Short mmCIF file of C-alpha atoms in Angstrom, two decimals:
data_model
loop_
_atom_site.label_atom_id
_atom_site.label_comp_id
_atom_site.label_asym_id
_atom_site.label_seq_id
_atom_site.Cartn_x
_atom_site.Cartn_y
_atom_site.Cartn_z
CA MET C 1405 -43.07 10.96 31.16
CA ALA C 1406 -39.57 11.14 32.66
CA GLU C 1407 -38.16 13.17 29.80
CA HIS C 1408 -40.87 15.83 30.31
CA TRP C 1409 -40.23 16.36 34.02
CA ALA C 1410 -36.52 15.64 34.47
CA ASP C 1411 -33.66 17.99 33.66
CA ARG C 1412 -31.71 15.01 32.35
CA VAL C 1413 -32.56 11.39 31.65
CA VAL C 1414 -29.64 8.96 31.82
CA CYS C 1415 -29.98 5.78 29.76
CA VAL C 1416 -27.75 2.70 29.84
CA SER C 1417 -27.80 2.26 26.05
CA GLU C 1418 -28.72 3.90 22.77
CA ALA C 1419 -31.55 1.39 22.54
CA VAL C 1420 -33.10 2.88 25.67
CA ARG C 1421 -32.35 6.42 24.52
CA GLN C 1422 -34.38 5.84 21.37
CA TYR C 1423 -37.30 4.80 23.56
CA PHE C 1424 -37.25 8.32 25.02
CA GLY C 1425 -37.08 9.90 21.59
CA GLY C 1426 -33.42 10.85 21.71
CA GLY C 1427 -33.93 14.46 22.81
CA GLU C 1428 -31.06 16.67 23.95
CA GLN C 1429 -31.87 16.10 27.62
CA VAL C 1430 -31.57 12.33 27.17
CA ALA C 1431 -28.01 11.03 27.53
CA VAL C 1432 -26.37 7.61 27.34
CA VAL C 1433 -23.95 6.55 30.05
CA TYR C 1434 -23.01 2.90 29.82
CA ASP C 1435 -22.63 0.73 32.89
CA PRO C 1436 -18.95 0.32 33.79
CA LEU C 1437 -16.96 -2.89 33.73
CA PRO C 1438 -17.05 -5.37 36.61
CA GLY C 1439 -14.41 -5.18 39.33
CA ALA C 1440 -10.98 -6.74 39.07
CA GLU C 1441 -10.73 -10.33 37.86
CA ARG C 1442 -10.06 -12.92 40.54
CA TYR C 1443 -9.01 -15.73 38.20
CA PRO C 1444 -6.61 -15.88 35.24
CA ALA C 1445 -8.06 -15.08 31.84
CA ALA C 1446 -9.75 -18.13 30.39
CA ALA C 1447 -7.51 -20.06 27.98
CA HIS C 1448 -10.32 -22.30 26.67
CA PRO C 1449 -8.11 -25.28 25.78
CA ALA C 1450 -9.67 -28.27 24.08
CA ARG C 1451 -11.43 -30.43 26.65
CA PRO C 1452 -10.11 -33.99 27.11
CA ASP C 1453 -13.47 -35.42 26.05
CA GLY C 1454 -13.68 -33.09 23.03
CA THR C 1455 -16.92 -31.46 24.14
CA VAL C 1456 -17.78 -27.78 23.67
CA GLN C 1457 -19.55 -26.33 26.70
CA CYS C 1458 -22.21 -23.65 26.20
CA LEU C 1459 -23.43 -21.64 29.17
CA TYR C 1460 -26.77 -19.88 29.57
CA LEU C 1461 -26.52 -17.60 32.58
CA SER C 1462 -29.84 -16.01 33.51
CA ASN C 1463 -32.64 -16.34 36.01
CA TYR C 1464 -35.47 -18.57 34.84
CA ILE C 1465 -37.91 -15.91 33.64
CA GLN C 1466 -40.13 -15.97 30.56
CA GLY C 1467 -38.57 -13.65 27.99
CA LYS C 1468 -34.99 -14.27 29.12
CA GLY C 1469 -34.56 -16.68 26.23
CA GLN C 1470 -33.91 -20.08 27.77
CA ASP C 1471 -36.69 -21.60 25.68
CA LEU C 1472 -35.15 -20.15 22.51
CA ALA C 1473 -31.71 -21.37 23.54
CA LEU C 1474 -33.05 -24.86 24.15
CA ALA C 1475 -34.75 -25.00 20.75
CA ALA C 1476 -31.62 -23.68 19.04
CA PHE C 1477 -29.34 -26.05 20.92
CA GLU C 1478 -31.45 -29.04 19.91
CA GLN C 1479 -30.90 -28.13 16.26
CA ALA C 1480 -27.19 -27.48 16.78
CA TYR C 1481 -26.69 -30.72 18.70
CA ALA C 1482 -28.24 -32.68 15.85
CA ARG C 1483 -25.32 -31.41 13.72
CA ASP C 1484 -22.56 -31.62 16.32
CA GLN C 1485 -22.78 -34.13 19.17
CA ARG C 1486 -19.78 -32.57 20.93
CA LEU C 1487 -22.00 -29.77 22.18
CA ARG C 1488 -23.12 -29.47 25.80
CA LEU C 1489 -25.38 -26.87 27.44
CA LEU C 1490 -25.59 -25.72 31.04
CA PHE C 1491 -28.39 -23.46 32.26
CA VAL C 1492 -27.50 -21.50 35.41
CA GLY C 1493 -29.88 -19.21 37.26
CA GLY C 1494 -32.39 -18.80 40.05
CA ASP C 1495 -36.18 -18.63 40.15
CA MET C 1496 -36.23 -15.64 42.55
CA GLY C 1497 -38.64 -17.56 44.77
CA MET C 1498 -41.50 -17.13 42.30
CA ALA C 1499 -43.81 -19.99 41.33
CA LYS C 1500 -44.12 -18.90 37.70
CA ASN C 1501 -40.34 -18.97 37.34
CA ARG C 1502 -40.13 -22.45 38.88
CA GLN C 1503 -42.79 -23.59 36.45
CA PHE C 1504 -40.81 -22.14 33.54
CA ARG C 1505 -37.71 -24.08 34.59
CA GLU C 1506 -39.78 -27.23 35.03
CA GLN C 1507 -41.14 -26.83 31.50
CA LEU C 1508 -37.60 -26.56 30.15
CA GLU C 1509 -36.50 -29.63 32.09
CA ALA C 1510 -39.51 -31.59 30.86
CA ARG C 1511 -38.63 -30.77 27.26
CA VAL C 1512 -35.07 -31.99 27.82
CA ARG C 1513 -36.33 -35.27 29.29
CA ALA C 1514 -38.78 -35.72 26.43
CA GLY C 1515 -35.92 -35.36 23.98
CA GLY C 1516 -33.67 -37.74 25.90
CA LEU C 1517 -30.98 -35.09 26.31
CA GLN C 1518 -30.51 -35.21 30.10
CA GLU C 1519 -26.83 -36.14 29.73
CA VAL C 1520 -26.23 -33.27 27.31
CA ILE C 1521 -28.27 -30.41 28.80
CA ARG C 1522 -28.05 -29.69 32.52
CA PHE C 1523 -29.72 -27.24 34.87
CA ALA C 1524 -28.21 -25.52 37.90
CA GLY C 1525 -29.33 -22.91 40.38
CA PHE C 1526 -28.04 -19.46 41.17
CA ALA C 1527 -24.33 -18.94 40.51
CA ALA C 1528 -22.53 -17.58 43.56
CA ASP C 1529 -19.36 -17.06 41.50
CA VAL C 1530 -20.29 -15.57 38.13
CA GLU C 1531 -16.71 -15.09 36.98
CA GLN C 1532 -15.86 -18.73 37.55
CA ALA C 1533 -19.02 -19.95 35.83
CA ILE C 1534 -18.34 -17.82 32.76
CA LYS C 1535 -14.66 -18.73 32.52
CA GLU C 1536 -15.43 -22.44 32.71
CA ALA C 1537 -17.58 -22.20 29.56
CA ASP C 1538 -16.42 -22.27 25.94
CA VAL C 1539 -19.33 -20.15 24.68
CA LEU C 1540 -21.88 -17.98 26.45
CA LEU C 1541 -25.38 -17.69 24.98
CA ASN C 1542 -27.80 -14.85 25.64
CA PHE C 1543 -31.02 -14.94 23.66
CA SER C 1544 -33.19 -12.58 25.70
CA GLU C 1545 -36.13 -11.10 23.83
CA SER C 1546 -35.48 -7.62 25.26
CA GLU C 1547 -32.48 -6.16 27.09
CA SER C 1548 -31.75 -2.55 27.94
CA PHE C 1549 -28.05 -3.35 28.33
CA SER C 1550 -27.13 -6.89 29.55
CA LEU C 1551 -24.54 -7.14 32.26
CA THR C 1552 -24.28 -10.86 31.53
CA CYS C 1553 -23.08 -10.12 28.00
CA LEU C 1554 -20.66 -7.50 29.30
CA ASP C 1555 -19.31 -9.97 31.85
CA ALA C 1556 -18.74 -12.62 29.17
CA LEU C 1557 -16.81 -10.18 27.00
CA TYR C 1558 -14.83 -8.83 29.95
CA TYR C 1559 -13.88 -12.30 31.19
CA GLY C 1560 -12.98 -13.52 27.70
CA THR C 1561 -15.65 -16.10 26.92
CA PRO C 1562 -16.96 -16.01 23.33
CA LEU C 1563 -20.48 -14.60 23.11
CA ILE C 1564 -23.53 -15.24 20.96
CA ALA C 1565 -26.32 -12.76 21.69
CA SER C 1566 -29.68 -11.80 20.23
CA ASP C 1567 -30.26 -8.41 18.64
CA CYS C 1568 -32.74 -7.33 21.29
CA GLY C 1569 -31.56 -3.86 22.34
CA GLY C 1570 -28.50 -3.24 24.45
CA PRO C 1571 -26.38 -6.30 23.55
CA ALA C 1572 -25.80 -5.01 20.01
CA GLU C 1573 -23.86 -2.08 21.49
CA LEU C 1574 -21.52 -4.21 23.57
CA PHE C 1575 -19.39 -5.82 20.86
CA GLU C 1576 -18.59 -5.84 17.15
CA ASN C 1577 -20.58 -8.51 15.35
CA GLY C 1578 -18.29 -10.96 13.57
CA HIS C 1579 -15.16 -9.58 15.22
CA SER C 1580 -15.68 -9.95 18.96
CA GLY C 1581 -18.89 -12.00 19.05
CA LEU C 1582 -21.91 -13.10 17.04
CA LEU C 1583 -25.19 -11.16 16.98
CA VAL C 1584 -28.24 -13.07 15.77
CA PRO C 1585 -31.72 -11.80 14.90
CA ASN C 1586 -34.10 -11.67 17.84
CA ARG C 1587 -36.19 -14.84 18.30
CA ASP C 1588 -34.59 -16.47 15.22
CA VAL C 1589 -33.96 -20.02 16.41
CA ALA C 1590 -32.42 -21.17 13.11
CA ALA C 1591 -29.89 -18.32 13.19
CA MET C 1592 -29.09 -19.09 16.82
CA ALA C 1593 -28.50 -22.74 15.99
CA ALA C 1594 -26.26 -21.81 13.06
CA ALA C 1595 -24.19 -19.50 15.26
CA ILE C 1596 -23.76 -22.17 17.93
CA THR C 1597 -22.69 -24.68 15.30
CA GLN C 1598 -20.26 -22.20 13.76
CA LEU C 1599 -18.48 -21.38 17.01
CA ALA C 1600 -18.42 -24.99 18.16
CA ALA C 1601 -16.63 -25.99 14.96
CA ASP C 1602 -14.05 -23.19 14.99
CA ALA C 1603 -11.72 -23.05 18.00
CA GLY C 1604 -9.66 -20.36 16.28
CA LEU C 1605 -12.68 -18.10 15.97
CA ARG C 1606 -13.52 -18.64 19.62
CA THR C 1607 -9.99 -17.58 20.54
CA GLN C 1608 -10.28 -14.49 18.31
CA PHE C 1609 -13.61 -13.49 19.84
CA ALA C 1610 -12.29 -13.96 23.37
CA ALA C 1611 -9.29 -11.69 22.82
CA ALA C 1612 -11.16 -9.09 20.77
CA GLY C 1613 -14.05 -8.95 23.22
CA ARG C 1614 -11.75 -8.41 26.19
CA ALA C 1615 -9.96 -5.56 24.41
CA TYR C 1616 -13.12 -3.91 23.07
CA VAL C 1617 -15.02 -3.65 26.35
CA ARG C 1618 -11.96 -2.47 28.26
CA GLN C 1619 -11.76 0.47 25.91
CA LYS C 1620 -15.45 1.27 25.50
CA PHE C 1621 -16.69 0.66 29.05
CA ALA C 1622 -13.74 1.79 31.15
CA PRO C 1623 -15.05 2.99 34.55
CA ALA C 1624 -13.21 6.31 34.26
CA GLY C 1625 -15.23 7.22 31.18
CA THR C 1626 -18.49 6.37 32.91
CA TYR C 1627 -17.67 8.49 35.93
CA GLU C 1628 -16.51 11.42 33.80
CA LYS C 1629 -19.77 11.43 31.83
CA LEU C 1630 -21.87 11.25 34.97
CA GLY C 1631 -19.85 14.03 36.55
CA ALA C 1632 -20.31 16.25 33.51
CA LEU C 1633 -24.07 15.62 33.55
CA TYR C 1634 -24.37 16.51 37.23
CA ALA C 1635 -22.27 19.63 36.70
CA ALA C 1636 -24.43 20.73 33.77
CA VAL C 1637 -27.67 20.26 35.71
CA LEU C 1638 -26.44 21.90 38.92
CA GLY C 1639 -24.96 24.80 37.01
CA ARG C 1640 -28.28 25.79 35.46
#
């Protein structure tokens, strides 16, 4: 309905624009980059214990992909016991979200993986959490954009994301990250295994991702596009 009543509709991605039919009055203006970094760029050196730490940063909500990540990680861990996984996120004070987290934790206990897969609450310092990880996973079933993916690329942590909308527009698959088919647990597991085994590829993705998003999502470009849209509408 918005496209029929509004002079302009601003979308955060091409994926959202297609939802509105892609008419002339529908424009894409990407969200800008986060603010200045507070910590040095992550170097991702080999850990003393040889482990490879994966991070899943998202509130515990059905559809955000933690269940898919857990299933994929179980397969990947069976191939590479160096892998570790940390879930970080809040439940937003909602019972159904607490139940979702509890279901995930129960599955981990049933598989005897409590020492390998850990759960934490809301991250007060997102930059630090991302930079402490070797790989960030995001297997949401639907995303209009994904600030979490943008943050990972901006902060220089290699990314594996599902092809669920906006994330596909944030990086170049195979050059600055890995894009896997939506809800494809086997493909997710293969991607995790691939990045865990290849430190050189992780380094390449980290550098390429940082460079790519700084060019594509520079705040100045966002503000210029918004300014031009406002000027066009007000000048009618």
